[in-house]
Protein backbone atom coordinates (compact mmCIF):
# COMPACT_ATOMS: atom_id res chain seq x y z
CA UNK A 1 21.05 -6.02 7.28
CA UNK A 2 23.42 -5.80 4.55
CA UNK A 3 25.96 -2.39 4.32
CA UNK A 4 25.57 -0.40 0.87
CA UNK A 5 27.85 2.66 -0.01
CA UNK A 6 26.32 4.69 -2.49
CA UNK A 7 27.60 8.35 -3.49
CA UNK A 8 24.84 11.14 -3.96
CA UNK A 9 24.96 14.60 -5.04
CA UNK A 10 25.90 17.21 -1.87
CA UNK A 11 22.70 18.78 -2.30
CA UNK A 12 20.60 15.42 -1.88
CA UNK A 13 22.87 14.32 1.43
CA UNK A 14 21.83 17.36 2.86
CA UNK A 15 18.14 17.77 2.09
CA UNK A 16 17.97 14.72 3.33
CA UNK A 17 19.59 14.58 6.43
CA UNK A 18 17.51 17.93 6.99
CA UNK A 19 14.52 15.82 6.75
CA UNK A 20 15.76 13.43 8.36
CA UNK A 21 16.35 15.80 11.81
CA UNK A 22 12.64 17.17 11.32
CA UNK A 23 11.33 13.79 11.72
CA UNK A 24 13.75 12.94 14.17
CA UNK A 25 15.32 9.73 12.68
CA UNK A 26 18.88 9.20 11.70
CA UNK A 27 19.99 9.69 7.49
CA UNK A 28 20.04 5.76 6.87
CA UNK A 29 16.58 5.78 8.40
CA UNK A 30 15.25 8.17 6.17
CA UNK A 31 17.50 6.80 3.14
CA UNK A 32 15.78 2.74 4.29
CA UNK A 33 12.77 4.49 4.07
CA UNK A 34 12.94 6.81 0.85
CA UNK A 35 13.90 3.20 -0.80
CA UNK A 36 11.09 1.44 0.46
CA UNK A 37 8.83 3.92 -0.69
CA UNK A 38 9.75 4.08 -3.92
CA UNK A 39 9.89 0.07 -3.85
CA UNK A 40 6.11 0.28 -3.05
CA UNK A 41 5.38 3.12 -5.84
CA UNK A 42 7.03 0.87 -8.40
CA UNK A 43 5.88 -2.61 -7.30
CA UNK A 44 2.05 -1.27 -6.83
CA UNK A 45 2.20 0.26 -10.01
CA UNK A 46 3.65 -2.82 -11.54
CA UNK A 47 0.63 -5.27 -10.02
CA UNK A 48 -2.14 -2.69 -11.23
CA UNK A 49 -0.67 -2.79 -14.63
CA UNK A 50 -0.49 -6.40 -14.68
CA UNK A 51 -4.17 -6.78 -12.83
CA UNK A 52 -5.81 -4.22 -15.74
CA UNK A 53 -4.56 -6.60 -18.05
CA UNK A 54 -6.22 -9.24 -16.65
CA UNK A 55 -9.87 -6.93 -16.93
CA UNK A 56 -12.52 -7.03 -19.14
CA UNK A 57 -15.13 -3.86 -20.41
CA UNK A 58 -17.59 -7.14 -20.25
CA UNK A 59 -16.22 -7.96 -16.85
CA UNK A 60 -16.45 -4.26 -14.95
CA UNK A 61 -20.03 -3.61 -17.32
CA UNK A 62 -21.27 -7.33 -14.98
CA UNK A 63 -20.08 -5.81 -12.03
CA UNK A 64 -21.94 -2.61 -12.40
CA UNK A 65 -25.04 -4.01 -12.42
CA UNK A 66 -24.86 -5.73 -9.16
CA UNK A 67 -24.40 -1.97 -7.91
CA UNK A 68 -27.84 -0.32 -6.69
CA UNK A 69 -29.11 2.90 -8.64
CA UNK A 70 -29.69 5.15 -5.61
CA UNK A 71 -28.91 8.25 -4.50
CA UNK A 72 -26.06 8.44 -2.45
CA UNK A 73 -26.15 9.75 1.20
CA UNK A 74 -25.26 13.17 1.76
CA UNK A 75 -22.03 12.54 3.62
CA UNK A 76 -21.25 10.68 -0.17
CA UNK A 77 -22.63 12.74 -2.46
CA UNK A 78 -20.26 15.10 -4.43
């Protein structure tokens, strides 16, 4: 693991480390984690944008008819 100084604002440090007591981990857990969240956010986002791209109307209209026109169960239905 590689060492990173950063500076943030007073008022993030100590939200943070707030947090971070609640959950019972130590700041650079919750700081590894709060990154790596945000890494997933960005990088999902990024392949969903790039796999719409990839769709068709044609494509998802073909896939809807292999779907069965039935009336849900009630634990499904809205």
């Amino acid at each position: 693991m590689s060492m990173v100084s950063i500076h943030l604002p007073r008022s993030l440090q100590d939200k943070a480390g707030e947090l971070a007591h609640q959950d019972g981990i130590s700041f650079d857990q919750f700081v590894v984690s709060a990154v790596a969240e945000k890494l997933s956010v960005l990088l999902t986002a990024d392949y969903l944008e790039k796999r719409a791209a990839r769709s068709s109307q044609e494509a998802f209209e073909h896939a809807l008819q292999d779907i069965p026109d039935v009336e849900p169960e009630p634990y499904d239905a809205l």
